[in-house]
mmCIF file of C-alpha atoms in Angstrom:
data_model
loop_
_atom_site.group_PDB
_atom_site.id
_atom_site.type_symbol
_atom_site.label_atom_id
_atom_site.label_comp_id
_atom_site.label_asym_id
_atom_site.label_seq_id
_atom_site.Cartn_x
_atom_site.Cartn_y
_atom_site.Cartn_z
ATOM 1 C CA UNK A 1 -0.119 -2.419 -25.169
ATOM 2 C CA UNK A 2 -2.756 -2.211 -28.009
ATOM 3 C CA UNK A 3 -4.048 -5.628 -26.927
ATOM 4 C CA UNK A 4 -3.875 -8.576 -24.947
ATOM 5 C CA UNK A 5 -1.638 -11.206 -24.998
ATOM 6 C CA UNK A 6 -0.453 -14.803 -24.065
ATOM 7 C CA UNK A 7 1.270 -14.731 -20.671
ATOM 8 C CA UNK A 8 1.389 -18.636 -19.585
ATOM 9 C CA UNK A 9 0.349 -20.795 -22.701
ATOM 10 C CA UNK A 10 -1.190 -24.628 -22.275
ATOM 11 C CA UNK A 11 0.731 -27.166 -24.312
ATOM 12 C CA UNK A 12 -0.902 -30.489 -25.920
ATOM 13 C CA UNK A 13 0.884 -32.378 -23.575
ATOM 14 C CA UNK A 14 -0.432 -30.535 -20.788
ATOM 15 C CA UNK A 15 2.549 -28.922 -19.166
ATOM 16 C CA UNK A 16 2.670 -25.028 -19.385
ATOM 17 C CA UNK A 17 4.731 -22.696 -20.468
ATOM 18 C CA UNK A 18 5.803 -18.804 -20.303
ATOM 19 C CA UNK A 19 5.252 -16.743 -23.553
ATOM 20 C CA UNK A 20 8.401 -15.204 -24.482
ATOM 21 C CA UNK A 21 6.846 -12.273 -26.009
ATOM 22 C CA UNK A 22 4.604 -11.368 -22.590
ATOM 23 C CA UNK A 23 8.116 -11.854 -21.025
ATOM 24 C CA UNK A 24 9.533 -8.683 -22.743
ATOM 25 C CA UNK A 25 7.213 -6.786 -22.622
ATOM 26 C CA UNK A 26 7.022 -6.782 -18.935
ATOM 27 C CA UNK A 27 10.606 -6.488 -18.807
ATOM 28 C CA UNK A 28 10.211 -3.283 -20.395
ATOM 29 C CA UNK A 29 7.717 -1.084 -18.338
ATOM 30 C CA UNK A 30 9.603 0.714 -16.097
ATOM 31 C CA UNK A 31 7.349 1.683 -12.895
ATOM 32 C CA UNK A 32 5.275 -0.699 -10.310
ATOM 33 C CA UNK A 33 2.978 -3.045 -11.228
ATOM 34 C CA UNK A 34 -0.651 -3.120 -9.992
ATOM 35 C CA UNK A 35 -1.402 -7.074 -11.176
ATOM 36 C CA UNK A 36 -5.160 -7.794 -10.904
ATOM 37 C CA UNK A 37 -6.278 -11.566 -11.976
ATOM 38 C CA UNK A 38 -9.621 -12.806 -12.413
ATOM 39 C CA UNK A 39 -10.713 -16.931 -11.819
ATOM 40 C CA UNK A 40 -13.888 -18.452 -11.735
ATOM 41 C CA UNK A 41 -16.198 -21.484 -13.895
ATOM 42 C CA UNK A 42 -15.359 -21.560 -17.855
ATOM 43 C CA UNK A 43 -18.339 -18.995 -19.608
ATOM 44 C CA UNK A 44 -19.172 -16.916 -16.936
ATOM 45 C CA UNK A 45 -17.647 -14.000 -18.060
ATOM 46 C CA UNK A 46 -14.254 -13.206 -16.558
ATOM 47 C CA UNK A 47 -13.187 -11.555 -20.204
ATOM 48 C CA UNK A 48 -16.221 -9.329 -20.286
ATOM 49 C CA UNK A 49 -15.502 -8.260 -16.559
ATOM 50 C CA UNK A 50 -12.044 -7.652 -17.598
ATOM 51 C CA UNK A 51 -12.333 -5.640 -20.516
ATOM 52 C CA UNK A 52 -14.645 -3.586 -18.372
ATOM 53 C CA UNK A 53 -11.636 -2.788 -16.000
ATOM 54 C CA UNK A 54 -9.364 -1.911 -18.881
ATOM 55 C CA UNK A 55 -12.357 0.483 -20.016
ATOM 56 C CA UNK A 56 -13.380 -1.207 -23.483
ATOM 57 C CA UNK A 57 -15.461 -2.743 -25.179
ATOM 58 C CA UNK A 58 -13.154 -4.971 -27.106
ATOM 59 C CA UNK A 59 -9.615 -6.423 -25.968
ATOM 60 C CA UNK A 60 -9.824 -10.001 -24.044
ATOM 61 C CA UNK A 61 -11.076 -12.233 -26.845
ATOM 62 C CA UNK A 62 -15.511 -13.067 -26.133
ATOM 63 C CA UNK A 63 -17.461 -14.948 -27.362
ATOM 64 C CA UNK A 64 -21.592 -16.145 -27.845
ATOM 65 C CA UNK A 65 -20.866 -19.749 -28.062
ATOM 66 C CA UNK A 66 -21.188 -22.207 -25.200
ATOM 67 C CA UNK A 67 -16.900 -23.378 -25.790
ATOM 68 C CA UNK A 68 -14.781 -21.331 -23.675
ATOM 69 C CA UNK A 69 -12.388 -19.091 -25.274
ATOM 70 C CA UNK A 70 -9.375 -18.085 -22.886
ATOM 71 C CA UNK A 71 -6.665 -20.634 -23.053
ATOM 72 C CA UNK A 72 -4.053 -20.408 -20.296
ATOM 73 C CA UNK A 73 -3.071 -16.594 -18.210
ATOM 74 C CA UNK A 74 -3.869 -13.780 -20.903
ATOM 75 C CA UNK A 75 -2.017 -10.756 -19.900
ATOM 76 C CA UNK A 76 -3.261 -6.983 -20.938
ATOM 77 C CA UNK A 77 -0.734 -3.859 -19.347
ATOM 78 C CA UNK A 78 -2.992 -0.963 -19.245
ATOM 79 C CA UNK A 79 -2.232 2.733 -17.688
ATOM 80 C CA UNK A 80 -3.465 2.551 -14.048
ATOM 81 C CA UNK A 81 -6.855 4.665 -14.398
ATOM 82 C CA UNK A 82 -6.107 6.253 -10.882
ATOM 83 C CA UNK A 83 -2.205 6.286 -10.447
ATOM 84 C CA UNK A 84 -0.751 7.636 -13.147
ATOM 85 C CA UNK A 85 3.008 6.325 -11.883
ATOM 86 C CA UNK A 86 2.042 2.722 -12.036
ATOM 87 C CA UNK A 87 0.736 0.572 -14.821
ATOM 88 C CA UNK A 88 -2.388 -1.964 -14.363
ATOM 89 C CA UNK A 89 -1.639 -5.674 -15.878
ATOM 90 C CA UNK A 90 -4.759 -7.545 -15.774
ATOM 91 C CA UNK A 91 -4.598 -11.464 -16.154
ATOM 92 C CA UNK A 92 -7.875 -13.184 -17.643
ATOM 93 C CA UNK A 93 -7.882 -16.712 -16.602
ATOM 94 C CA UNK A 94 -8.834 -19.835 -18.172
ATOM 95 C CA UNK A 95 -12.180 -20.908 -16.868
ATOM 96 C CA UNK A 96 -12.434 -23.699 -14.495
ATOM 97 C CA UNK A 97 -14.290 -26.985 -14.663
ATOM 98 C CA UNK A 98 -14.455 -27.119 -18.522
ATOM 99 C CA UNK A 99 -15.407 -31.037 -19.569
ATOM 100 C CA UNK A 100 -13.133 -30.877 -22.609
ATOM 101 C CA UNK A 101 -10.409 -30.286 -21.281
ATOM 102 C CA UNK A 102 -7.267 -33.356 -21.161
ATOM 103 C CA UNK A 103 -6.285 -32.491 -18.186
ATOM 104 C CA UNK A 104 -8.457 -31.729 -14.839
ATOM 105 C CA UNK A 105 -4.788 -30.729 -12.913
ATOM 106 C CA UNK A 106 -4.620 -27.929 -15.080
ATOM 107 C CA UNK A 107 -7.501 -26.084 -13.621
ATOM 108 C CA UNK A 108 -5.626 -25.925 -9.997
ATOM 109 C CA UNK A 109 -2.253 -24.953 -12.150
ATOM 110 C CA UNK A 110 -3.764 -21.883 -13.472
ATOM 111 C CA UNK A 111 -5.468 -20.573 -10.533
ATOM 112 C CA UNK A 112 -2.607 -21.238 -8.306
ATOM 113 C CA UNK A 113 -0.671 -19.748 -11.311
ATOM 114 C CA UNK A 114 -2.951 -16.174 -10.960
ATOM 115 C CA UNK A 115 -2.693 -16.085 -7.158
ATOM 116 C CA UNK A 116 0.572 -16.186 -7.196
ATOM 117 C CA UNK A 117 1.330 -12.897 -9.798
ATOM 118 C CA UNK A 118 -1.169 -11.045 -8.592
ATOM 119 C CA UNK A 119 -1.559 -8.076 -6.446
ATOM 120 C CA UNK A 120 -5.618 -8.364 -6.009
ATOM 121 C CA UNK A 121 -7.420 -11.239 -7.500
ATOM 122 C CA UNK A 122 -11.456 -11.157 -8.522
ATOM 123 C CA UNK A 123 -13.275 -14.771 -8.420
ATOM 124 C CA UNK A 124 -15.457 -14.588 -10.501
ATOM 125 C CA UNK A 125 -18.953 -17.042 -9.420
ATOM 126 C CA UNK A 126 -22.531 -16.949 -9.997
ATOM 127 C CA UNK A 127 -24.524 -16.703 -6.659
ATOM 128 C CA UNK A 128 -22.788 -17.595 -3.710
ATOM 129 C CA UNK A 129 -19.478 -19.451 -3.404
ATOM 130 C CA UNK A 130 -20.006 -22.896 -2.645
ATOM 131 C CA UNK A 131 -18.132 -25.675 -1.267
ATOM 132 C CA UNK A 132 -17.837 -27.125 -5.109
ATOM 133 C CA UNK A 133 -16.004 -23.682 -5.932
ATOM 134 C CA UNK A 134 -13.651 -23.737 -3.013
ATOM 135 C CA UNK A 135 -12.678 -26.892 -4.266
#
């Protein structure tokens, strides 16, 4: 995969919804899967941290700005850097707790969303986890 792309997609009316596209290209890699998914607060860099893991500079979309970027589960299948018989997917999350967003249900959706598909999964927080993060 040359770059990342839409795995689970947010809809206006708030439901979600599987890209078709992600869908076949997973269906066509052919070895295991190591699936590593990042959460954490909207701008604290989950898509720098990821791209970092893939071993670029440039792939998950970043940006300067104080609006968050990642919509939904982005999805990026990379060649595992270590086992060459397996192939790394790495799923940058939408960030949580992001005022402008319509629906504050869709926050739990996505992170329950990324436990669920992956193998290892990074939270991504600034200074210790609190009780405000667990939550």
């Amino acid at each position: 995969m040359e770059a990342p792309v839409c795995l689970i997609e947010n809809l206006k009316d708030g439901s979600l919804q599987v890209n078709a596209e992600a869908v076949e290209i997973l269906s066509k890699i052919n070895q295991p899967l190591v699936v590593v998914a990042i959460n954490g607060m909207y701008r604290t860099g989950k898509s720098y941290l990821m791209n970092k893991l893939a071993g670029v500079l440039k792939g998950f979309e970043l940006s300067a700005t104080v609006q968050a970027k990642t919509k939904g589960i982005w999805m990026w299948c990379v060649p595992h850097p270590k086992m060459k018989e397996k192939t790394l997917v790495l799923l940058d999350t939408e960030g949580q707790g992001d005022v402008q967003k319509r629906n504050s249900k869709n926050d739990l959706k996505i992170f329950c969303l990324s436990v669920l598909l992956s193998s290892a999964l990074i939270y991504n927080s600034r200074g210790t986890i609190d009780e405000d993060a667990v939550e």
